[in-house]
Structures are given as C-alpha cells and as structure tokens.
Amino acid sequence: MCGIVAYTGPKKAYPILIKGLQRLEYRGYDSAGVALLNGDIRVYKRKGKVSELEDFAKDKNLSGSVGIGHTRWATHGKPDNINAHPHQSGDGNIVLVHNGIIENYAVLKEALSENGHTFKSETDTEVLVHLIEEIQNQYNNLPLEEVVRVALTKVIGAYAIVVIDKKDPDKIIAARRQSPLVIGIGEDEYYIASDATPIVEHTKHVVYLGDGEIASVEPKKELQIKTIDENETQIPAIQELDMKIEQLEKGGYDYFMLKEIHEQPKSIADCMRGRISAEDGWVLLGGVEEQAKKFAEAERIIIASCGTSWHAGLIAEYLIEDLARLPVEVEYASELRYRNPIITDKDIVLAISQSGETADTLAALQIAKEKGALIYGIVNAVGSSIARMTDAGSYIHAGPEIGVASTKAFTGQVTLLTLMALSLAKKRGTITDEYFQKLLVEIEKIPGKVEQVMKLNEQIEYIAGEIQHANNALYLGRGYNFPIALEGALKLKEISYIHAEGYPAAEMKHGPIALIDENMPVVVICTNKSAYEKIISNVQEVKARKGMVIAIVTEGDKEIKKIADYTIEIPDTEEPLTPLLSVIPLQLLSYHIAVMRECNVDQPRNLAKSVTVE
Ligand code: F6R
C-alpha cells in the first residue's frame, strides 16, 4: 500500500526512483509520481502504472541528484493525476510524499485555509505539506528537519513521509509513525524507501527508522535521527540486509505468484532448518525457549492477524488445541483492536503477518502489550514493525513475497505454527512420544511431498479451464481443512474476481446448499481421516443437487473418485499436516483461472500487499 522511494547523492536520481517504484509496485497502487530537485523542483505524476509515468516523463527534464518518488493507493480522493503524490507547498518550494492517513486533516485544512492556503487536491497529504510551509513561515531560519518535526507534532494519524525543500537542496527529511521507512546508507549517498526492495541493489547497510522518529540525510554527512515528540537524538542502529536481488526477480516464471508457489518446497524446508530433527527427536523454536516461563504459565493463546494470515491462525487453533491442549482464540486484528477485549498477563498474543506492517495487527498488538500479555511475532519480513515491537518471535524465512496473493508465506506460517504446537505439546506432556516422533518424521517429508503436488499442475490447469467462466464457487472442508477451504476461496476471489465462499462442509446444509446447481463448482477438501465418511455424505449432497465437485483427496482414494467430477490426489500424510499439502492445488487452481481470465495475477485490482492503513 503506497510506496515511497527517495535518493540524495552524486548519481542521477530519476533512474533510481523509477527502478525503486517498479520494485514497490507489488505493494499495490493506482498512481505514481516523482519530484526532482536541481535548482528548481519538477514534479511529474500520473494516474495508472509506473510505466505510464515513465512515458509521460520521457521527454521532460529529468536532471537532478535529489529526488523523491511515490506509488499511491488512494484513500482520500480518487486516483487521478492531481491527487497523485508528490504534493507541493503553495510557493512550490517544499515537496512531500506520504504513506498513511492524516486523521485530523480536515481541521488542519480549515485553519490553513483561513491563513490563506489554497489546495489543489482532495488529499490529506497536501494539507501536511501546507502545514510544513506554514510552520516554516512562522519560524524563520529553522532548519528543515525542525520545521517538519514541529509540523508533525500537530498531526494525528499514521504516516511515513519524505520531504525536500528547494531552499535546502541536498537534504531529505524522513519521518514515520506506524508506517514503515528504511534508510539505505551508500557511499556519500542515502536511499529511503518503504521497504528494502528498492534499496538492496544499491547498498546492504540500512537503518529501520523507529516509530515516532524523524531523520535528516545529506550526502557526506552523518545520518541524524531524533524523536518527533521529545526531540531527543537517537543513535542509528545500522543493520545488514539479508536479501538477494534474485529474490526480487521473476526468475523465468510468468508471474511472481507462480514462482512463489513453486518455491514452497524450499521455503518450507528453510522454515524448518535448524528447528527440528526427526533423527534426534527434537523441535525447538528460539523465541519459545527464550520465553519458556511465560509459555509454561500461559493460560491461553490469542492469535491476531488478517486475511490469509488469519487463516493460518485458524489452523494454529486446531494444531495447538489438538496437540498441546492449550486454549486458543483466533481474532481478526481489526476487530480485536476495537472491542475492549479481555487480555491478561497470563495470555500470549501471537501476531501472524507476512509483511509485519499490517496496521490493524500492529494496533491489536499495542493493546495486548498495554494489557501485559507477552506478544510474539510470526513474521516473514525481517526488521518489520511487528518483528521489532514483539517481545519474542520466529521468522518464517520464506524470503520476499512479491505476488499480492500470499502463497509461500502462508505455508511458512503454517509450518512454523506446526513446529510451535509440537514444541508446546512436548513441553506440556500432551503428546505421546510415538505420535510426536511420527509427526517429526512426517513434517520433514513435507517439502518433498509439496514437490510431488506440483507435478499435478497440468491436471489442475485442465480443471481450471473447465471452471474458468463460473461466476461463483464454493469451497468446503472440515477440521484442519476448513481454514484451507477459506484460503482457497480467498485466493480465487482476490486474483480471478470470481465470487467464492469457504465453508465448513457440514455447515453447507444450513444455508449455502441453496446456491448449488449445475453452474456451481464446489471444491471439497476430502483428505481428512477422522471425518472421511461425513465428507463423503457432504459430497453426495452436492452431487444430488447437480453441483460440479472438484475433490482434493488422498492418493489411492476410491470412494470419492466414484462420485466427484474431478479428483486431485495429493500424497498421504498425518492429519495435522494435511493443510500444507491440500492448499497447494488450490493455489494453482486460482492461479490458472486468473491467467485464463486475463487478470493481473501479481497485482490484482484494489489490493495492496502491505496494508499499512486501517
Ligand atoms: C491474501 C493476502 C492478505 C494478507 C493480509 C495480511 O492473499 O495476502 O489477505 O494475508 O493482508 O497481511 P500480512 O500477513 O502482511 O499481515
């Protein structure tokens, strides 16, 4: 959601900004713009893709070694050339890009209007740049960083901003509250971006700007950081980026999503590396060990997350309650944060997040922290806000996920949560040694089995062709596979725009069964051992109403094959591990349908990869 990139140094800024904006495209946006400073300030912005901005700017003056760029995901004001960022002060000297929402912008706008400011756009961002101009006019000779800081003390809301000023031409000011910003430190140059993807090809040395901090960068000068509210100097913590440029390229695949689906045997193995040994009979998560006392005393685990990560949380509820016999509650972070929840210091609150930047999840964690719970992050993006605010945590090590539809991060989350359930079960003595060992052996085989599922690609593509014109689809599953039904439906709707519902199979007769006719594809996940007979009955119920059944079954299944229209056979495994296999055909199915419907698989309309506003 919104992307920021900025550069100051000896190089030409424009190519760095454009490349950076392309790297940030995956976050989701609907317009793009840049501002270049070279004596004068030039702002170029366009509704649509970064390529449209490039086309528009190609015969313009692109000189300047200081510049800021932005991809905008519209919140206040429609996506158009005027509302696109950057925004300029009334005198045109100060230029700003912004990610987030200024909540008190209407009040500020009114006060500024009374002081003679006029506005061109409908955005909250333009109000902020006028506020900075107003402060600059009020306090003559204040350095830019101080002007911006004072302005920000008057702002309520979430933001990441970068600001340049014609009167202070080499300097860039960056500040953040709740929205992320990373500063790359090169040789006599600085890069600033919403995440590390535009920076990694230039430098590996980065500083993650802390919440409520403001930085000032200028070539050949030390990075300066202060807190916005207290005006206290902070010592920058320089970190080494652990990211490779190849991870940000498609590597021969048509889409990032397809690449990421195929990466899963490796990403699942990476998630387990060093954390489990079936041979020696142990499973160990550093974060859980660090907080062993808290986990031992915990009376409940509360999971806060959104979207696909919430589905991973639902699987965790099955896993942790089933194996470790510890009560689990799974909450939409967006609901938890506003519903006066009962959370105590005996609770552990798990935040599951790919990006580590989801605004609702961050806010829910803040509440949990205030109520004294231990907060634990299960995160993919290293150094992200959630990773930094939690008391302990485990990275899933899936590598950068660029496709908006989450795939490898989901299986990474489920793998990690399975390891956590096993580790807690062992500590709590709620699992027999035999079953524990069996699950260790089986989970180590999962990467190989996922590889086997990939071989079904052609069959899945064929089925996709049969249902690509459907307007609706139903996904059914039970037990461990109920959340997979939800996830399969979400994958289909987000990238192919087909309306899909996920349901616990037995709930179908309480409503959704009314929808079933010969035009309704019904995807049923039937790998469960415990509820197998019951699922057969559910499939019969669909067939009796002429629904088309696509069944995900265990290799060698005979019963469901007799009644389903299509069966996709996946390798056998222990029941708690089936989600890691059953989700793969559903990812491939939605991918192929989206390609057939000529949808933009990696950047579906209206969606953002990092949902940094609530
Ligand atoms: C769907 C998807 C989203 C995210 C959700 C939470 O494919 O990716 O539903 O799962 O926006 O994002 P994170 O995991 O970054 O907190």
XYZ file of C-alpha atoms and ligand atoms in Angstrom:
630
model
C 0.000 0.000 0.000
C 1.637 3.271 -1.115
C 5.337 3.076 -1.778
C 7.983 5.673 -1.055
C 11.444 5.942 -2.556
C 13.944 8.783 -2.289
C 17.563 9.452 -3.167
C 20.228 12.044 -2.429
C 23.830 11.619 -3.549
C 26.134 12.025 -6.529
C 24.084 9.920 -9.009
C 21.205 10.879 -11.245
C 18.125 10.400 -9.090
C 15.455 9.696 -11.733
C 16.535 6.173 -12.836
C 16.962 5.174 -9.186
C 13.475 6.447 -8.359
C 11.800 4.743 -11.328
C 13.518 1.414 -10.651
C 12.610 1.783 -6.989
C 8.965 2.484 -7.822
C 8.889 -0.621 -10.027
C 10.221 -2.654 -7.120
C 7.437 -1.228 -4.950
C 4.668 -1.943 -7.484
C 3.860 -5.193 -5.708
C 2.570 -3.250 -2.696
C -0.477 -2.110 -4.704
C -1.144 1.365 -6.118
C -3.177 3.324 -8.619
C -0.963 6.332 -9.487
C 2.709 7.207 -9.375
C 4.885 10.305 -9.282
C 8.342 11.747 -8.768
C 9.844 15.108 -7.820
C 13.358 16.030 -8.922
C 15.434 18.822 -7.461
C 18.148 20.528 -9.460
C 17.988 24.234 -8.688
C 14.302 24.102 -9.465
C 11.787 21.462 -8.458
C 9.946 19.450 -11.118
C 7.027 17.194 -10.253
C 5.780 14.530 -12.687
C 2.839 12.362 -11.731
C 0.369 10.123 -13.486
C -2.671 8.023 -12.747
C -2.003 4.371 -13.557
C 1.165 2.323 -13.682
C 4.783 3.398 -13.232
C 5.230 2.701 -16.970
C 2.662 5.423 -17.703
C 4.624 7.854 -15.554
C 7.788 6.896 -17.460
C 6.059 7.512 -20.795
C 4.817 10.866 -19.586
C 8.223 11.947 -18.256
C 10.444 10.619 -21.018
C 10.892 13.883 -22.939
C 10.918 16.107 -19.842
C 13.847 17.493 -17.874
C 14.939 14.567 -15.705
C 18.099 16.057 -14.239
C 18.810 16.212 -10.531
C 20.622 14.110 -7.998
C 17.994 14.585 -5.306
C 14.509 13.235 -5.736
C 11.511 11.564 -4.160
C 9.018 9.130 -5.682
C 5.726 7.577 -4.725
C 3.170 4.965 -5.700
C -0.235 5.945 -4.313
C -3.034 3.648 -3.184
C -5.983 6.014 -2.983
C -7.592 6.718 0.386
C -8.586 10.416 0.424
C -9.575 11.392 -3.113
C -9.892 9.306 -6.258
C -6.878 8.018 -8.161
C -6.039 10.768 -10.672
C -3.154 12.983 -11.799
C -3.942 15.696 -9.253
C -4.341 13.518 -6.181
C -1.205 11.531 -7.077
C 1.897 12.361 -4.999
C 4.238 14.243 -4.676
C 2.373 17.284 -3.331
C 3.793 20.791 -3.180
C 3.526 23.725 -0.823
C 1.748 26.859 -2.027
C 5.038 28.522 -3.019
C 6.135 25.281 -4.716
C 9.387 25.071 -2.724
C 8.561 22.158 -0.442
C 7.588 18.778 -1.861
C 6.371 15.768 0.052
C 5.261 12.152 -0.442
C 3.250 10.364 2.183
C 2.027 6.901 3.082
C -0.719 6.693 5.705
C -3.673 8.774 6.795
C -3.664 12.182 8.477
C -6.774 11.833 10.622
C -7.105 15.486 11.636
C -6.514 16.783 8.108
C -9.962 18.429 7.877
C -9.341 20.580 10.974
C -5.846 21.468 9.785
C -7.146 22.273 6.313
C -9.730 24.657 7.681
C -7.176 26.500 9.822
C -4.698 26.687 6.939
C -7.402 27.918 4.558
C -8.184 30.711 6.989
C -4.497 31.665 6.795
C -4.727 31.937 3.018
C -3.618 28.485 1.860
C -5.372 27.067 -1.185
C -5.441 23.413 -2.107
C -5.439 21.708 -5.480
C -6.137 18.105 -4.488
C -8.578 16.227 -2.278
C -5.772 14.578 -0.323
C -4.821 14.718 3.331
C -1.188 14.772 2.175
C -1.444 18.201 0.558
C -2.641 19.576 3.895
C 0.527 18.296 5.528
C 2.854 19.987 3.049
C 0.995 23.270 3.534
C 1.273 22.830 7.291
C 5.048 22.455 6.917
C 5.129 25.604 4.790
C 3.082 27.451 7.406
C 5.487 26.448 10.204
C 8.444 27.433 8.034
C 6.918 30.875 7.505
C 6.153 31.260 11.215
C 9.650 30.357 12.434
C 12.177 31.973 10.162
C 15.542 30.218 9.756
C 14.548 26.989 11.453
C 16.309 24.033 9.779
C 14.033 21.906 7.593
C 14.187 18.887 9.934
C 12.950 21.034 12.805
C 10.197 22.607 10.702
C 8.937 19.171 9.697
C 9.223 17.863 13.252
C 7.200 20.742 14.687
C 4.579 20.269 11.957
C 4.306 16.586 12.800
C 3.625 17.323 16.450
C 0.350 18.854 15.240
C -0.655 15.830 13.217
C -2.853 12.936 14.339
C -2.657 9.778 12.284
C -0.312 7.327 10.648
C 2.378 8.389 8.263
C 5.651 7.756 6.576
C 6.822 10.870 4.765
C 9.812 12.180 2.902
C 10.232 15.889 2.286
C 12.554 18.010 0.173
C 12.923 21.784 0.072
C 14.323 23.871 -2.775
C 15.973 26.162 -0.217
C 17.924 23.273 1.352
C 18.674 21.385 -1.848
C 20.726 18.291 -0.852
C 18.734 17.318 2.201
C 15.891 14.836 2.592
C 13.776 14.609 5.727
C 12.094 11.299 6.511
C 9.685 10.632 9.359
C 7.346 7.868 10.376
C 4.576 6.907 12.748
C 3.044 3.465 12.248
C 4.046 3.292 8.565
C 7.478 1.867 7.779
C 10.579 3.557 6.333
C 14.032 2.156 5.704
C 17.137 4.287 5.120
C 19.912 2.820 2.964
C 23.405 4.139 3.587
C 25.612 4.131 0.499
C 28.890 5.847 -0.273
C 28.239 9.569 0.219
C 24.595 8.906 -0.606
C 21.330 7.890 1.019
C 18.330 5.935 -0.158
C 14.988 5.959 1.603
C 12.125 3.578 0.892
C 9.008 1.978 2.348
C 10.805 -1.355 2.413
C 14.215 -2.644 1.487
C 13.315 -3.880 -2.020
C 14.360 -0.665 -3.846
C 17.494 -0.350 -1.707
C 19.060 -3.805 -1.810
C 20.672 -3.359 -5.245
C 22.474 -0.219 -4.064
C 23.561 -0.979 -0.505
C 23.171 -3.636 2.156
C 23.576 -1.182 5.043
C 20.253 0.021 6.338
C 18.632 1.691 9.298
C 14.981 0.923 10.034
C 13.575 4.228 11.201
C 11.840 3.715 14.531
C 8.216 4.576 15.209
C 7.849 8.261 16.014
C 11.295 9.125 14.627
C 12.456 11.751 12.138
C 15.686 11.522 10.132
C 17.685 14.021 8.173
C 20.026 12.798 5.429
C 22.529 14.720 3.347
C 25.370 13.287 1.237
C 28.760 13.194 3.008
C 27.093 13.932 6.342
C 26.168 11.579 9.148
C 22.607 10.351 9.371
C 20.735 12.335 12.050
C 17.755 10.838 13.869
C 15.522 12.390 16.522
C 12.239 11.519 18.152
C 9.341 13.601 16.860
C 7.652 14.259 20.189
C 10.571 14.615 22.602
C 13.141 15.956 20.112
C 15.719 13.550 21.515
C 18.712 12.461 19.449
C 18.816 8.734 18.648
C 21.834 6.650 17.695
C 21.164 4.962 14.341
C 21.333 1.160 14.505
C 22.878 0.083 11.203
C 21.883 -3.395 10.063
C 22.995 -5.668 7.236
C 20.268 -6.623 4.730
C 19.818 -10.339 4.258
C 18.120 -10.165 0.868
C 19.315 -11.088 -2.611
C 18.377 -9.274 -5.775
C 17.340 -12.572 -7.481
C 14.650 -12.929 -4.852
C 13.043 -9.809 -6.301
C 13.038 -11.049 -9.919
C 10.630 -13.464 -11.603
C 13.424 -15.922 -12.425
C 11.859 -17.209 -15.657
C 8.293 -17.542 -14.340
C 5.460 -15.559 -15.924
C 4.331 -14.250 -12.569
C 5.776 -13.847 -9.082
C 2.834 -15.813 -7.714
C 3.747 -18.855 -9.813
C 7.388 -18.536 -8.803
C 6.386 -18.313 -5.162
C 4.061 -21.328 -5.404
C 6.973 -23.320 -6.833
C 9.356 -22.075 -4.161
C 7.345 -23.755 -1.410
C 9.319 -26.999 -1.120
C 12.356 -24.816 -0.401
C 10.636 -22.173 1.728
C 9.019 -24.814 3.950
C 12.391 -26.537 4.344
C 14.015 -23.166 5.129
C 11.403 -22.532 7.793
C 12.239 -25.839 9.479
C 16.023 -25.592 9.128
C 17.768 -25.770 12.493
C 14.454 -26.010 14.320
C 13.701 -29.699 14.083
C 15.444 -33.051 13.867
C 13.403 -36.201 13.496
C 16.587 -38.210 13.739
C 17.389 -36.805 17.165
C 13.769 -36.401 18.178
C 13.524 -32.666 18.933
C 11.830 -29.499 17.834
C 12.922 -26.110 19.088
C 11.896 -22.511 18.436
C 14.341 -19.931 19.775
C 11.595 -17.452 20.679
C 9.614 -20.060 22.629
C 12.728 -21.162 24.510
C 13.565 -17.533 25.328
C 10.106 -17.107 26.827
C 9.842 -20.637 28.238
C 8.492 -19.432 31.603
C 5.740 -17.346 30.011
C 4.742 -20.193 27.716
C 4.732 -22.600 30.679
C 2.443 -20.284 32.672
C 0.208 -19.231 29.772
C -3.465 -19.967 30.208
C -4.428 -19.089 26.677
C -3.044 -18.088 23.301
C -4.778 -15.333 21.381
C -3.958 -15.008 17.704
C -4.336 -11.649 15.981
C -3.979 -11.416 12.214
C -5.723 -10.552 8.952
C -6.621 -12.260 5.684
C -4.526 -15.239 4.730
C -2.509 -14.875 7.926
C -5.779 -15.175 9.858
C -6.423 -18.460 8.030
C -3.005 -19.666 9.206
C -4.134 -18.639 12.697
C -7.257 -20.795 12.393
C -5.102 -23.803 11.535
C -2.985 -22.979 14.587
C -6.105 -23.183 16.722
C -6.647 -26.755 15.554
C -2.956 -27.600 15.963
C -2.314 -26.073 19.380
C -5.577 -27.203 20.962
C -5.320 -30.676 19.439
C -1.657 -31.332 20.192
C -0.743 -29.048 23.117
C -4.194 -28.810 24.787
C -3.813 -25.068 25.300
C -6.890 -22.914 24.595
C -6.542 -20.721 21.520
C -8.674 -17.837 20.297
C -8.251 -16.517 16.794
C -9.204 -12.902 16.206
C -9.349 -10.596 13.246
C -6.869 -7.956 14.372
C -9.202 -5.264 13.027
C -11.954 -6.446 15.402
C -9.764 -7.177 18.387
C -8.420 -3.630 18.433
C -11.852 -2.031 18.809
C -13.761 -4.415 21.015
C -12.438 -3.905 24.531
C -11.056 -7.455 24.707
C -10.234 -9.317 27.905
C -6.493 -9.892 27.749
C -4.327 -10.501 30.802
C -0.662 -11.049 31.602
C -1.383 -14.777 31.561
C -2.125 -14.603 27.831
C 0.245 -14.903 24.943
C -0.789 -12.919 21.908
C 0.578 -14.265 18.630
C 0.690 -11.886 15.700
C 0.901 -13.632 12.346
C 1.917 -11.388 9.481
C 3.779 -11.753 6.209
C 4.630 -8.074 5.845
C 4.988 -7.307 9.529
C 3.423 -3.931 8.728
C -0.339 -4.554 8.767
C -1.817 -1.551 10.572
C -4.643 -3.462 12.270
C -2.319 -6.195 13.527
C 0.089 -3.605 14.876
C -2.735 -1.805 16.680
C -4.052 -5.057 18.180
C -0.563 -5.872 19.433
C -0.248 -2.475 21.022
C -3.432 -3.140 23.007
C -2.211 -6.593 24.033
C 1.095 -5.105 25.134
C -0.644 -2.471 27.243
C -2.670 -5.208 28.928
C 0.524 -7.031 29.902
C 0.368 -10.042 27.581
C 3.519 -11.459 26.080
C 3.442 -10.566 22.401
C 5.023 -12.996 19.950
C 5.511 -12.371 16.227
C 5.344 -14.901 13.436
C 6.572 -12.745 10.625
C 8.195 -13.029 7.211
C 9.611 -9.539 6.579
C 12.812 -9.229 8.567
C 13.142 -5.979 10.520
C 9.481 -5.063 10.005
C 7.475 -3.124 12.577
C 5.744 -6.175 14.081
C 9.033 -8.052 14.296
C 10.510 -5.124 16.177
C 7.673 -4.466 18.576
C 7.125 -8.023 19.805
C 8.717 -9.455 22.955
C 9.860 -12.537 21.065
C 9.135 -14.233 17.789
C 10.084 -16.511 14.949
C 10.713 -15.524 11.365
C 9.281 -17.908 8.793
C 12.212 -17.351 6.391
C 10.100 -17.570 3.221
C 12.088 -14.785 1.510
C 10.443 -11.726 -0.075
C 6.887 -12.436 -1.233
C 6.044 -10.130 -4.139
C 2.792 -11.570 -5.548
C -0.077 -9.873 -3.745
C -1.801 -13.209 -3.149
C 0.054 -14.849 -0.323
C 1.246 -18.411 -1.009
C 4.665 -19.325 0.344
C 4.224 -17.041 3.350
C 1.037 -18.949 4.226
C 2.714 -22.369 4.127
C 5.649 -20.867 6.035
C 3.269 -19.617 8.732
C 1.515 -22.992 8.953
C 4.859 -24.819 9.125
C 6.081 -22.551 11.902
C 2.826 -22.904 13.823
C 3.023 -26.675 13.485
C 6.523 -26.599 14.973
C 5.231 -24.380 17.756
C 2.341 -26.749 18.506
C 4.730 -29.698 18.580
C 7.190 -27.894 20.824
C 4.435 -26.864 23.262
C 2.888 -30.333 23.189
C 6.202 -31.890 24.119
C 6.821 -29.383 26.931
C 3.290 -29.793 28.290
C 3.376 -33.579 28.063
C 0.200 -33.671 25.985
C 1.531 -35.829 23.170
C 2.766 -39.404 23.262
C 6.414 -39.988 22.361
C 5.339 -42.174 19.437
C 2.980 -39.628 17.923
C 5.482 -36.804 18.474
C 8.159 -38.789 16.655
C 5.760 -39.743 13.877
C 4.846 -36.096 13.278
C 8.520 -35.062 13.259
C 9.287 -37.680 10.644
C 6.260 -36.709 8.586
C 6.815 -32.968 8.682
C 10.358 -33.418 7.421
C 8.864 -35.175 4.396
C 6.506 -32.292 3.611
C 8.848 -30.365 1.245
C 9.253 -33.499 -0.891
C 5.508 -34.104 -0.881
C 4.807 -30.484 -1.881
C 7.187 -31.083 -4.791
C 5.025 -34.095 -5.737
C 1.859 -31.961 -5.657
C 3.498 -29.515 -8.113
C 3.529 -32.355 -10.640
C -0.276 -32.169 -10.734
C -0.027 -28.754 -12.361
C -1.234 -29.903 -15.790
C -4.275 -31.664 -14.397
C -5.113 -28.616 -12.282
C -4.719 -26.345 -15.310
C -7.174 -28.558 -17.182
C -9.743 -28.310 -14.370
C -9.182 -24.554 -14.254
C -10.161 -24.434 -17.928
C -13.414 -26.241 -17.128
C -14.497 -23.779 -14.453
C -12.890 -20.516 -15.601
C -16.246 -18.993 -16.643
C -18.027 -19.650 -13.347
C -19.460 -16.651 -11.541
C -19.410 -18.290 -8.114
C -17.622 -21.131 -6.385
C -17.977 -22.895 -3.062
C -15.074 -24.356 -1.077
C -15.795 -26.919 1.616
C -13.533 -28.546 4.190
C -13.689 -29.950 7.673
C -11.407 -29.842 10.704
C -7.849 -28.951 9.754
C -9.034 -28.357 6.200
C -11.835 -25.935 6.995
C -9.364 -22.993 7.069
C -7.971 -24.315 3.777
C -11.467 -24.001 2.275
C -11.462 -20.354 3.394
C -7.993 -19.823 1.983
C -8.839 -21.496 -1.345
C -11.895 -19.256 -1.714
C -9.893 -16.140 -0.831
C -7.196 -17.000 -3.387
C -9.821 -17.418 -6.105
C -11.695 -14.212 -5.403
C -8.682 -11.973 -4.958
C -6.902 -12.828 -8.195
C -9.649 -14.010 -10.580
C -12.527 -11.854 -9.258
C -14.845 -14.875 -9.086
C -17.078 -14.738 -6.056
C -16.187 -17.651 -3.786
C -17.193 -18.752 -0.305
C -15.375 -21.084 2.045
C -17.487 -23.108 4.495
C -17.116 -25.933 6.977
C -18.558 -28.767 4.896
C -21.282 -29.626 7.412
C -22.479 -26.027 7.566
C -23.443 -26.192 3.907
C -26.891 -27.504 4.700
C -27.556 -24.529 6.950
C -27.652 -22.129 4.023
C -25.164 -22.316 1.152
C -26.729 -25.524 -0.189
C -29.422 -23.282 -1.657
C -26.826 -21.919 -4.084
C -25.893 -25.257 -5.572
C -26.918 -26.026 -9.144
C -25.160 -27.286 -12.251
C -23.353 -23.936 -12.635
C -21.740 -24.033 -9.214
C -18.258 -25.572 -8.933
C -17.763 -26.956 -5.440
C -14.206 -27.611 -4.332
C -14.185 -30.111 -1.472
C -11.096 -30.951 0.531
C -11.594 -34.586 1.465
C -8.238 -35.696 2.830
C -9.375 -35.930 6.443
C -9.106 -39.293 8.031
C -11.287 -38.575 11.032
C -14.286 -37.132 9.179
C -13.919 -39.048 5.921
C -17.366 -40.699 5.969
C -19.007 -37.416 6.819
C -17.265 -35.653 3.936
C -18.467 -38.345 1.554
C -22.011 -37.521 2.650
C -21.351 -33.805 2.008
C -20.091 -34.600 -1.495
C -23.214 -36.732 -2.106
C -25.372 -33.816 -1.014
C -23.701 -31.550 -3.566
C -23.969 -34.135 -6.346
C -27.639 -34.720 -5.590
C -28.180 -31.050 -6.458
C -26.156 -31.287 -9.675
C -23.174 -29.289 -8.361
C -19.825 -29.915 -10.038
C -17.446 -31.425 -7.468
C -13.694 -30.962 -7.588
C -12.317 -33.060 -4.768
C -8.875 -32.886 -3.208
C -8.327 -36.438 -1.986
C -5.559 -38.596 -0.586
C -3.629 -40.694 -3.094
C -5.351 -44.023 -3.694
C -8.786 -42.778 -2.613
C -11.555 -44.870 -4.127
C -14.846 -43.730 -2.645
C -14.844 -40.054 -3.565
C -13.470 -40.809 -7.019
C -16.718 -42.613 -7.752
C -18.863 -39.566 -7.140
C -16.750 -36.433 -7.772
C -16.411 -34.890 -11.241
C -12.683 -34.350 -10.768
C -10.333 -35.656 -8.117
C -6.909 -34.244 -7.393
C -4.833 -36.793 -5.494
C -2.275 -35.488 -3.039
C 0.219 -37.579 -1.016
C -0.852 -39.097 2.260
C 0.364 -37.540 5.489
C -0.646 -37.224 9.142
C -3.915 -35.304 9.529
C -2.482 -32.189 11.278
C -0.074 -31.762 8.371
C -2.622 -32.041 5.543
C -3.170 -28.251 5.207
C 0.417 -27.909 3.992
C -0.398 -30.180 1.049
C -4.079 -29.528 0.389
C -3.586 -25.785 -0.071
C -1.150 -26.217 -2.986
C -3.679 -27.423 -5.613
C -5.982 -24.572 -4.572
C -3.212 -22.013 -5.105
C -2.507 -23.479 -8.550
C -6.204 -23.652 -9.420
C -6.793 -19.981 -8.690
C -3.559 -19.020 -10.447
C -4.569 -20.794 -13.687
C -8.108 -19.459 -13.596
C -6.793 -15.909 -13.134
C -4.384 -16.310 -16.072
C -7.204 -17.713 -18.251
C -9.408 -14.761 -17.334
C -6.525 -12.419 -18.227
C -6.369 -10.937 -14.756
C -3.291 -9.236 -13.369
C -2.217 -12.121 -11.162
C 0.515 -10.334 -9.221
C -1.258 -7.031 -8.778
C -4.985 -7.662 -8.505
C -7.203 -4.607 -8.627
C -7.762 -2.641 -5.409
C -5.449 -4.845 -3.346
C -2.255 -3.931 -1.562
C 0.472 -6.241 -0.369
C 1.228 -4.298 2.753
C -1.948 -2.925 4.322
C -0.451 -0.063 6.271
C -3.674 1.876 6.831
C -6.674 0.648 8.761
C -4.232 -12.612 0.732
C -3.328 -11.776 1.477
C -3.874 -10.910 2.547
C -2.900 -10.810 3.729
C -3.396 -9.795 4.759
C -2.491 -9.725 5.959
O -3.564 -13.390 -0.203
O -2.156 -11.761 1.231
O -5.120 -11.342 2.971
O -2.757 -12.070 4.298
O -3.472 -8.525 4.166
O -1.214 -9.324 5.600
P 0.037 -9.646 6.493
O 0.208 -11.114 6.527
O 1.174 -8.954 5.783
O -0.230 -9.078 7.850
